[in-house]
Short mmCIF file of C-alpha atoms in Angstrom, two decimals:
data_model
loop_
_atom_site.label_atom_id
_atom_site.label_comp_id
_atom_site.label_asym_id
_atom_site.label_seq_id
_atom_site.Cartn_x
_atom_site.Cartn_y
_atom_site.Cartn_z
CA UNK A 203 25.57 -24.77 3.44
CA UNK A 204 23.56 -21.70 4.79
CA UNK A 205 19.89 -21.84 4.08
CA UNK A 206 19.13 -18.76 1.15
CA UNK A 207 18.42 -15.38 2.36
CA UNK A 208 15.29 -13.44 1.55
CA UNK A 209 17.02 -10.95 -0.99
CA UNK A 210 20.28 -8.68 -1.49
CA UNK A 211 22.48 -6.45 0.51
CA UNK A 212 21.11 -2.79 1.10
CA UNK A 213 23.35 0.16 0.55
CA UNK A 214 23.25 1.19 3.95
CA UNK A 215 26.59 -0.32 3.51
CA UNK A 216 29.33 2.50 3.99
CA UNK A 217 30.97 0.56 1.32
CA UNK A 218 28.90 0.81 -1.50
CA UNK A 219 29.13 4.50 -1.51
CA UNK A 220 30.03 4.32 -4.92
CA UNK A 221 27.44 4.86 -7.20
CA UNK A 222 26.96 4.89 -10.81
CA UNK A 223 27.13 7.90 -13.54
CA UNK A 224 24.28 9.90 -13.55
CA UNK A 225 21.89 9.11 -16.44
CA UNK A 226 21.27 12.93 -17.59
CA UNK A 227 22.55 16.02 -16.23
CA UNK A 228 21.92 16.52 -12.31
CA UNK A 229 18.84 18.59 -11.53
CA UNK A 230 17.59 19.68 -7.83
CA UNK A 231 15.43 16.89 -6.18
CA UNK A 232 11.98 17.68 -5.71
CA UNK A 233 9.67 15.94 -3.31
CA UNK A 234 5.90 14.77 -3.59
CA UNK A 235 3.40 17.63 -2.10
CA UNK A 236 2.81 16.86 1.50
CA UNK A 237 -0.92 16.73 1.10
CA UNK A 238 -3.06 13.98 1.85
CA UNK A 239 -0.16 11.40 2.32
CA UNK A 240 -1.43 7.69 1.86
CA UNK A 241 -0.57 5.57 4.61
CA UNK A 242 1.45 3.56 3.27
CA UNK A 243 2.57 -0.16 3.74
CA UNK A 244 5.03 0.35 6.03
CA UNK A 245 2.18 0.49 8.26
CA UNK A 246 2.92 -1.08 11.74
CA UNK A 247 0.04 -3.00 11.92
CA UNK A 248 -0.50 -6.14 10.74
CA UNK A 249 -2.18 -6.20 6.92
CA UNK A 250 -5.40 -7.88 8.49
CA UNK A 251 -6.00 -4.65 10.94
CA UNK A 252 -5.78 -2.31 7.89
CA UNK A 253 -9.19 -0.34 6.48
CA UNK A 254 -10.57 -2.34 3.28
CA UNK A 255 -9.09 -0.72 0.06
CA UNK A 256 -12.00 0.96 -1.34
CA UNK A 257 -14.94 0.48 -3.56
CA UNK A 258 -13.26 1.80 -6.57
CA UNK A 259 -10.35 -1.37 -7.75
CA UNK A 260 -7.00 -0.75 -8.24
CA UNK A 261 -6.40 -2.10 -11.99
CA UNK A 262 -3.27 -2.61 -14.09
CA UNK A 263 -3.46 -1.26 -17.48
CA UNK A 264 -0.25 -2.47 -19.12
CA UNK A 265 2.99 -3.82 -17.18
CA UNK A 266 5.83 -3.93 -19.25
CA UNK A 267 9.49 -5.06 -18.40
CA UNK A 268 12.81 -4.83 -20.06
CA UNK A 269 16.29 -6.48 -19.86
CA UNK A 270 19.56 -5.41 -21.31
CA UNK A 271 20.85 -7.43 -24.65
CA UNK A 272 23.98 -8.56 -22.68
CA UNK A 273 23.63 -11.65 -21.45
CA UNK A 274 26.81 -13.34 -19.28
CA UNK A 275 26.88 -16.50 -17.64
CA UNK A 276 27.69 -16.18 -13.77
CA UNK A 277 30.92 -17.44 -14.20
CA UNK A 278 32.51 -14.23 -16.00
CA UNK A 279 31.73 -12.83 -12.87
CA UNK A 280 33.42 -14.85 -10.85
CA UNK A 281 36.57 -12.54 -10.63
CA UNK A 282 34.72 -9.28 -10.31
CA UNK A 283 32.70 -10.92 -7.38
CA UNK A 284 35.92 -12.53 -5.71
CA UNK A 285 34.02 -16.24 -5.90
CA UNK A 286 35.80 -19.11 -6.71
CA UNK A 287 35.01 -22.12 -8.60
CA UNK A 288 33.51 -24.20 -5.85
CA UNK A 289 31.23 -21.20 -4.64
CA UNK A 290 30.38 -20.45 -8.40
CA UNK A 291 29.29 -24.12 -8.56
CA UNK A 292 26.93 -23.80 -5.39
CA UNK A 293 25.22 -21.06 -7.28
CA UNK A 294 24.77 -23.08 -10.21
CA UNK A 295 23.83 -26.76 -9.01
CA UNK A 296 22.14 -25.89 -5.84
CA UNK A 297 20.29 -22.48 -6.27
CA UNK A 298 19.84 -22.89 -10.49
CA UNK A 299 21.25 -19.83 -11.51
CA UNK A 300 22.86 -19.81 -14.74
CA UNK A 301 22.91 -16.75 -16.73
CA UNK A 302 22.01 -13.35 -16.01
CA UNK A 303 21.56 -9.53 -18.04
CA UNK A 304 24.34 -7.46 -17.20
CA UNK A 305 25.42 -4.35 -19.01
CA UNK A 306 27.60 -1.90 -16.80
CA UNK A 307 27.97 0.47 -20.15
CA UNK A 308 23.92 1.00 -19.86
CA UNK A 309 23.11 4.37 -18.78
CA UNK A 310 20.36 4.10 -16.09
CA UNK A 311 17.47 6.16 -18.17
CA UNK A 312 18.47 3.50 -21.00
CA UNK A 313 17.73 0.93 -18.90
CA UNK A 314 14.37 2.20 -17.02
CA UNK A 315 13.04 4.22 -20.49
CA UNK A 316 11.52 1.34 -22.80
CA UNK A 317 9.31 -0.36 -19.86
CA UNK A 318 7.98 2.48 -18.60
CA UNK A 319 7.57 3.91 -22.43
CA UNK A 320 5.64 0.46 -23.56
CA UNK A 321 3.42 0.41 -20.44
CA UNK A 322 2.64 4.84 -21.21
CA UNK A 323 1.59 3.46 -25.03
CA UNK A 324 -1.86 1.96 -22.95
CA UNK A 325 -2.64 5.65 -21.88
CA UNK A 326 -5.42 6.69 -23.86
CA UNK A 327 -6.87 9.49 -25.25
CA UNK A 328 -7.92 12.25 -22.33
CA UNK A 329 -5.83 10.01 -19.99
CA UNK A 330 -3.18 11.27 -17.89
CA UNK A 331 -0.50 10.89 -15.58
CA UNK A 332 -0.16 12.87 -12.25
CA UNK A 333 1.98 10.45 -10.36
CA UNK A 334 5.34 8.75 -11.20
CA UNK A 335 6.40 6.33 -8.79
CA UNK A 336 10.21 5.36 -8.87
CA UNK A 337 10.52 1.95 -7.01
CA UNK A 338 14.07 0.89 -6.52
CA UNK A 339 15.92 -1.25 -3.93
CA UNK A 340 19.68 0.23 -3.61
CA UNK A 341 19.33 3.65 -2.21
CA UNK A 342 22.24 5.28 -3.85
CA UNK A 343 21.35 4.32 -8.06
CA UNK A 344 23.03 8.01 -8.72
CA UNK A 345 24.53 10.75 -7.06
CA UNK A 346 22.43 12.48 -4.12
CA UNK A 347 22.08 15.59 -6.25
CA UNK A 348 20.27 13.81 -9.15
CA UNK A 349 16.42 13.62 -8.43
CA UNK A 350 16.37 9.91 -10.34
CA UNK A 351 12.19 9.84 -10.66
CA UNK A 352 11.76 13.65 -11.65
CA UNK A 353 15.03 12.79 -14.32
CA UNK A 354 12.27 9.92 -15.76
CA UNK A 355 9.15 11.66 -15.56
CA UNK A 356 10.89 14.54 -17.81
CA UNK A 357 12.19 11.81 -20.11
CA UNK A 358 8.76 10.40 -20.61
CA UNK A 359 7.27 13.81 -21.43
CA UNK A 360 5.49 13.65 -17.97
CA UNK A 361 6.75 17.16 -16.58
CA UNK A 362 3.29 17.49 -14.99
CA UNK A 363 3.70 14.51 -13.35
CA UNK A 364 4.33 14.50 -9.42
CA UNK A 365 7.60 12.23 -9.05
CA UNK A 366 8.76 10.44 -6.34
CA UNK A 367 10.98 6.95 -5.04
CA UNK A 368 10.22 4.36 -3.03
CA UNK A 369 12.94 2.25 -1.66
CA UNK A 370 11.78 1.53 2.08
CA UNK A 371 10.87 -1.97 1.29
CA UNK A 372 13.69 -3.29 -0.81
CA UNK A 373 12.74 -5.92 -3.09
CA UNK A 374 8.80 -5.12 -2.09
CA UNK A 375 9.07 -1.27 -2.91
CA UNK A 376 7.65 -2.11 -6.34
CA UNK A 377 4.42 -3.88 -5.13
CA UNK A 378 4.25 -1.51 -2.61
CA UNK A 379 4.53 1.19 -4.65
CA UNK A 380 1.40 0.39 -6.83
CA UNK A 381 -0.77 0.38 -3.88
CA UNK A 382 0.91 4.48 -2.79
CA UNK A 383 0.15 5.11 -5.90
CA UNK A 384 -3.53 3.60 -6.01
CA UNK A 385 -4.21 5.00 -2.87
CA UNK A 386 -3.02 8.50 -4.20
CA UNK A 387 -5.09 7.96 -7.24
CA UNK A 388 -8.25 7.36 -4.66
CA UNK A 389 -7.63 10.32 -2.68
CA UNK A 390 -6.84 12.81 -5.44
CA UNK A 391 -7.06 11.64 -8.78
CA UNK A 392 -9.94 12.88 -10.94
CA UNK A 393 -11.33 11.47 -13.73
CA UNK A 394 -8.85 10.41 -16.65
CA UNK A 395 -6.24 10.57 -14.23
CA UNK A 396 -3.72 7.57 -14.14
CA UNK A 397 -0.09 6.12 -12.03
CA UNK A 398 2.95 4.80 -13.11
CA UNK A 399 5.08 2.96 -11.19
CA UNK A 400 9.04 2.80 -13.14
CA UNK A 401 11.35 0.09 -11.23
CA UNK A 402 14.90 -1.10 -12.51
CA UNK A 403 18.46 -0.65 -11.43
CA UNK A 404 22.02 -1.83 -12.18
CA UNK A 405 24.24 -4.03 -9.67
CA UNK A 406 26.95 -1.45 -10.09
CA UNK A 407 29.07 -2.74 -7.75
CA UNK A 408 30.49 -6.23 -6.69
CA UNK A 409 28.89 -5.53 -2.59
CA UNK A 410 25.24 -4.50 -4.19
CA UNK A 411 25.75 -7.80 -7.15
CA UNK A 412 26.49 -10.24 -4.63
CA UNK A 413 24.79 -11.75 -1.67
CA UNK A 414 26.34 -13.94 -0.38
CA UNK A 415 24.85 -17.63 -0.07
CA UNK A 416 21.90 -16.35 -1.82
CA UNK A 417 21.77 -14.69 -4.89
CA UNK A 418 23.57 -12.84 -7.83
CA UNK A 419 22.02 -9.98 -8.66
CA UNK A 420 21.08 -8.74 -12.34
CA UNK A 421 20.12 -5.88 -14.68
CA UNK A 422 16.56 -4.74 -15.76
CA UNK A 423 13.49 -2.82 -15.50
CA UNK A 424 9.62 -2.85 -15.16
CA UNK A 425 6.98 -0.22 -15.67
CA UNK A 426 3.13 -0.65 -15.10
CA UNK A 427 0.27 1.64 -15.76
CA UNK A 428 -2.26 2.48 -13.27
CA UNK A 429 -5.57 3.68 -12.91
CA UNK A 430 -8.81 2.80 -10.89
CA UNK A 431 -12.12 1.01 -12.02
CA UNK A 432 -10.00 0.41 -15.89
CA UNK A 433 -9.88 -2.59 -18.47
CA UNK A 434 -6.51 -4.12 -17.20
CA UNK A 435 -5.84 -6.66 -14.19
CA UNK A 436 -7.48 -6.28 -11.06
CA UNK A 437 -5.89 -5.90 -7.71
CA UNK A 438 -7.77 -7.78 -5.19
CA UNK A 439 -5.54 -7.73 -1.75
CA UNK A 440 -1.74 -7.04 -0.79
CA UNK A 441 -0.70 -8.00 2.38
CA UNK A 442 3.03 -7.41 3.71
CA UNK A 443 4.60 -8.35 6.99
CA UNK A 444 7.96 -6.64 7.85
CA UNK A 445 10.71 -8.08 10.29
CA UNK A 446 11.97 -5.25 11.83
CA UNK A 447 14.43 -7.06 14.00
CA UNK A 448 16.53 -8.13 10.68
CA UNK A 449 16.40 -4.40 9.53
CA UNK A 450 20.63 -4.02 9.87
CA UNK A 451 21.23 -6.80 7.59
CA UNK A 452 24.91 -6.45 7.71
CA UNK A 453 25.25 -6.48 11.88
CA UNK A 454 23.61 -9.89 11.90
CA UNK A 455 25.39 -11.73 14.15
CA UNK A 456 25.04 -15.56 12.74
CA UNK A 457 22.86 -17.30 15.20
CA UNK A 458 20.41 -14.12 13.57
CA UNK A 459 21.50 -15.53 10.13
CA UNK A 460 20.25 -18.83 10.99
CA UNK A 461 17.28 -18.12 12.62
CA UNK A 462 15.99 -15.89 9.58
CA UNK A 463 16.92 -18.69 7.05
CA UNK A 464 14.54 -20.76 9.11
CA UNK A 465 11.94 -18.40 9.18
CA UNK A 466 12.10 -17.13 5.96
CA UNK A 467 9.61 -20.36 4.16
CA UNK A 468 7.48 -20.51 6.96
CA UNK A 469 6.91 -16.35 6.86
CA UNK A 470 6.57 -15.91 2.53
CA UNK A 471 3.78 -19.01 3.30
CA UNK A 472 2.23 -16.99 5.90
CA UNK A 473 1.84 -13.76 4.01
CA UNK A 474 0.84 -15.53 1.01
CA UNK A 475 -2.13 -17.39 2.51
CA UNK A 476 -3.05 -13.89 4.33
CA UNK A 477 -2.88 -12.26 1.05
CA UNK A 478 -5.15 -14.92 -1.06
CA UNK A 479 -7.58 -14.93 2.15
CA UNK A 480 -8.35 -11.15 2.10
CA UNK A 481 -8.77 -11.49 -1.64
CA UNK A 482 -11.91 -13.86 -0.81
CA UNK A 483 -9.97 -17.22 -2.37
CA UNK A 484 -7.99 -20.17 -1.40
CA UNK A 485 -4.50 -21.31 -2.69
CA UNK A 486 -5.89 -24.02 -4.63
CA UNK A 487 -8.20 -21.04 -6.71
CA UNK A 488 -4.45 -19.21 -7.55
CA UNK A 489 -3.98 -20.53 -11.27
CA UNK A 490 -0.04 -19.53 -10.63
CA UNK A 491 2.40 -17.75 -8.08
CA UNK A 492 4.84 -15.58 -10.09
CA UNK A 493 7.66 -15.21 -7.84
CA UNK A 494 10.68 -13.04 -7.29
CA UNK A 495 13.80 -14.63 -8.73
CA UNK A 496 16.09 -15.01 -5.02
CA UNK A 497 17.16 -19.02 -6.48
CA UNK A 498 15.51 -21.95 -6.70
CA UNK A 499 16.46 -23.60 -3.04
CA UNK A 500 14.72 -20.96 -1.42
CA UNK A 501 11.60 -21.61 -3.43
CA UNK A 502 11.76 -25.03 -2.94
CA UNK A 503 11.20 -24.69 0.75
CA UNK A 504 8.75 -22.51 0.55
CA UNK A 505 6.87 -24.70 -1.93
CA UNK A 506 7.08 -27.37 0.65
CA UNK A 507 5.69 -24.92 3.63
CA UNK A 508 2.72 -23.96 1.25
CA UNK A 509 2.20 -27.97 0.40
CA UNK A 510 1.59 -27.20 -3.06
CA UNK A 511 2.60 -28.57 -6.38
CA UNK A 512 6.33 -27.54 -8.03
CA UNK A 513 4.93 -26.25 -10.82
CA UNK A 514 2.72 -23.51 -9.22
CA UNK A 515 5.24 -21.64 -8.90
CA UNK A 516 6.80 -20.13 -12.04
CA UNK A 517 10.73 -20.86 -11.79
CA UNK A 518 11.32 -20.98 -15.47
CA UNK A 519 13.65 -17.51 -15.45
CA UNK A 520 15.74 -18.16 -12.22
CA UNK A 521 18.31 -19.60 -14.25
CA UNK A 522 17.50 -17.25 -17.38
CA UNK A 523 17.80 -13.80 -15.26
CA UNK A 524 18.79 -14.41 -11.67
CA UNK A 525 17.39 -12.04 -9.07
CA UNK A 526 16.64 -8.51 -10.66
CA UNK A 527 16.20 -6.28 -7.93
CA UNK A 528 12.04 -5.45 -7.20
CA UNK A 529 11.50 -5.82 -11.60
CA UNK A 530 11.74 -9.82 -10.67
CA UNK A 531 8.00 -10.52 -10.79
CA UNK A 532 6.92 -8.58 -13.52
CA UNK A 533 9.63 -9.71 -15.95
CA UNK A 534 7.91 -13.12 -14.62
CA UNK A 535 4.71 -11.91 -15.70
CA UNK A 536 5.64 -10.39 -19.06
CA UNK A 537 7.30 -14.03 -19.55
CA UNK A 538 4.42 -15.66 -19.17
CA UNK A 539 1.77 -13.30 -20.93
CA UNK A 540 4.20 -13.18 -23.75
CA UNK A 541 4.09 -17.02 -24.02
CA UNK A 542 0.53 -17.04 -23.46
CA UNK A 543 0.31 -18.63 -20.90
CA UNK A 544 -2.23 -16.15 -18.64
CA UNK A 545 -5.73 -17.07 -18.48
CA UNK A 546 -8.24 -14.93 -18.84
CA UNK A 547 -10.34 -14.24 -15.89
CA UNK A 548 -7.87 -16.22 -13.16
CA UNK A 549 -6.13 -15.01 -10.63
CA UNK A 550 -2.47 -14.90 -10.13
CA UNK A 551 -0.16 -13.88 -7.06
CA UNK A 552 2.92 -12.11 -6.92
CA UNK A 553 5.14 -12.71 -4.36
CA UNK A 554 8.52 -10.96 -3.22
CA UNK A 555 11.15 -10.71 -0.24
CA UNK A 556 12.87 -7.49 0.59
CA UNK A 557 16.11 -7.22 3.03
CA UNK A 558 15.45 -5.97 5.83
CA UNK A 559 13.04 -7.93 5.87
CA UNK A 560 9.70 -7.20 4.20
CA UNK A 561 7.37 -10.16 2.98
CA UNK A 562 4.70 -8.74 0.54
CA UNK A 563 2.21 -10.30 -1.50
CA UNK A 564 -0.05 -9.12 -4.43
CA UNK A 565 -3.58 -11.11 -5.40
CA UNK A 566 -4.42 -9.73 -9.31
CA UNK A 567 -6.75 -11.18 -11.80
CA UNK A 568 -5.84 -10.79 -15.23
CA UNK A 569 -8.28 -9.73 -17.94
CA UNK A 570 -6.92 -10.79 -21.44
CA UNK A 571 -9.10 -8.00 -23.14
CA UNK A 572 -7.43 -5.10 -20.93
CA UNK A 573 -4.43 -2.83 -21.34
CA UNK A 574 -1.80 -5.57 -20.52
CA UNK A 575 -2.32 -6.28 -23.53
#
């Protein structure tokens, strides 16, 4: 059995050309004004050579996720994905998935609209938004023609709003994207100004739903408001490391396969500790990791590269949701602040995997009293 993959197949793939019905009708794309770029995490350096982030925190005001009413277990898929019964039973006993939102009627905008609406109801009065990040991890979510993030700012009421996607580091686009847009706030934002990162897409297709030995991939969406020096959680590092030797995922040949299945615990452990370091803590300080949802055997290595106890890391909605694209941690966190299970005052670390292959992590500290809630 081949040791799990870090995430799912990129649509670099000439045969996932197909993509799915626009959400509203096709506008021309605009792109973000060219002045002061951030530098962003793609960075070439390693984290630990990059400038401190700032004097002025990057904080979290509400994060809000959503997921489709369909629920099917990954079985019914098992035609549509060409897997058989024994494959379908790998999934299930060895990686824990189960069941998984997946709604192919959904318009997109359906599907991204109530996150990013819930997280905009934390905005308050004076407050408003100049940037809309769109963080998603298959390239083509409509036709080329449709500008997806301007499509959401204009259905949020945000027509002001500069829009833009991120989809460089797959799964990691959507942490990455809240430090763009943190560092965007720091350069230009004046006061009352906020951010708001939108992430969520559809496995449209049976080559962008299924990775193989790894994952299935499911529907849903995240949203989180963002401003500097607010009430909600505080960022306190993000550290990424990117394999750029993986970076044509499907020309792997599979001694390349191997070797990144044997790297892959040993490189989320790596970034993780770098990530609680430059946040001034320890791993035993993190009261939780809130992970992305890849499958449980790939966790469970990684758990024993970080020497740490099962339940620090939260595993509870691999088999409820599978993998759900770069929303995967903060459905995770929405989970757990819904079942009240975030303390107040402790920090937390959110950790994902992108193909191609991009290890990020996020330090926060959660404040109970602040707009998360």
């Amino acid at each position: 059995m081949s040791l799990p993959t870090a995430d799912h197949r990129t649509t670099t793939d000439p045969r996932s050309a197909t993509a799915p019905r626009p959400a509203t009708a096709p506008r021309p794309a605009t792109a973000p004004r060219p002045a002061t770029a951030p530098r962003t995490t793609a960075d070439p350096r390693p984290a630990t050579d990059r400038r401190p982030a700032g004097d002025r925190p990057i904080t979290l005001e509400r994060i809000e996720s959503y997921l489709p009413e369909r629920s099917v277990r990954i079985e019914e898929l098992g035609e549509r994905l060409g897997l058989h019964r024994a494959q379908l039973g790998v999934f299930r006993k060895f990686y824990g998935l189960d069941r998984l939102r997946y709604d192919p009627g959904l318009p997109l905008l359906d599907l991204l609209r109530p996150a990013a609406r819930g997280a905009l109801a934390a905005l308050p009065e004076g407050g408003r938004v100049d940037y809309l990040a769109y963080a998603h991890v298959t390239q083509a979510v409509a036709p080329a023609h449709v500008d997806v993030a301007r499509e959401i700012g204009d259905a949020l009421g945000l027509a002001d709003a500069e829009a833009f996607g991120l989809s460089h580091q797959a799964c990691v686009s959507s942490l990455g994207a809240i430090e763009v847009l943190g560092e965007l706030l720091r350069a230009e934002g004046g006061e009352g100004a906020y951010a708001l990162m939108v992430t969520g897409e559809q496995a449209y297709s049976p080559v962008v739903q299924h990775v193989p030995n790894t994952s299935i991939m499911a529907d849903a969406a995240a949203s989180c408001l963002i401003t500097l020096d607010g009430e909600g959680d505080v960022v306190r590092s993000f550290a990424t490391r990117t394999l750029g030797e993986y970076a044509q995922w499907l020309e792997l040949t599979p001694e390349q396969n191997t070797e990144f299945g044997e790297r892959y615990g040993g490189r989320i452990a790596e970034v993780i500790h770098q990530a609680v370091e430059e946040a001034g803590l320890t791993l035993d300080d993190v009261e939780l990791v809130i992970p992305h949802n890849v499958n449980k055997l790939a966790w469970r290595q990684t758990i024993k590269e970080l020497g740490v106890a099962p339940e620090k890391v939260f595993l509870d909605n691999v088999p409820r949701y599978s993998h759900t694209f770069a929303s995967d941690v903060f459905v995770n966190y929405t989970t757990l602040r819904d079942e009240g299970r975030l303390v107040d005052g402790a920090p937390y670390l959110l950790v994902s995997v992108g193909l191609g292959a991009t290890f990020g992590a996020m330090v926060i500290t959660h404040r109970a009293g602040g707009g998360t809630r």
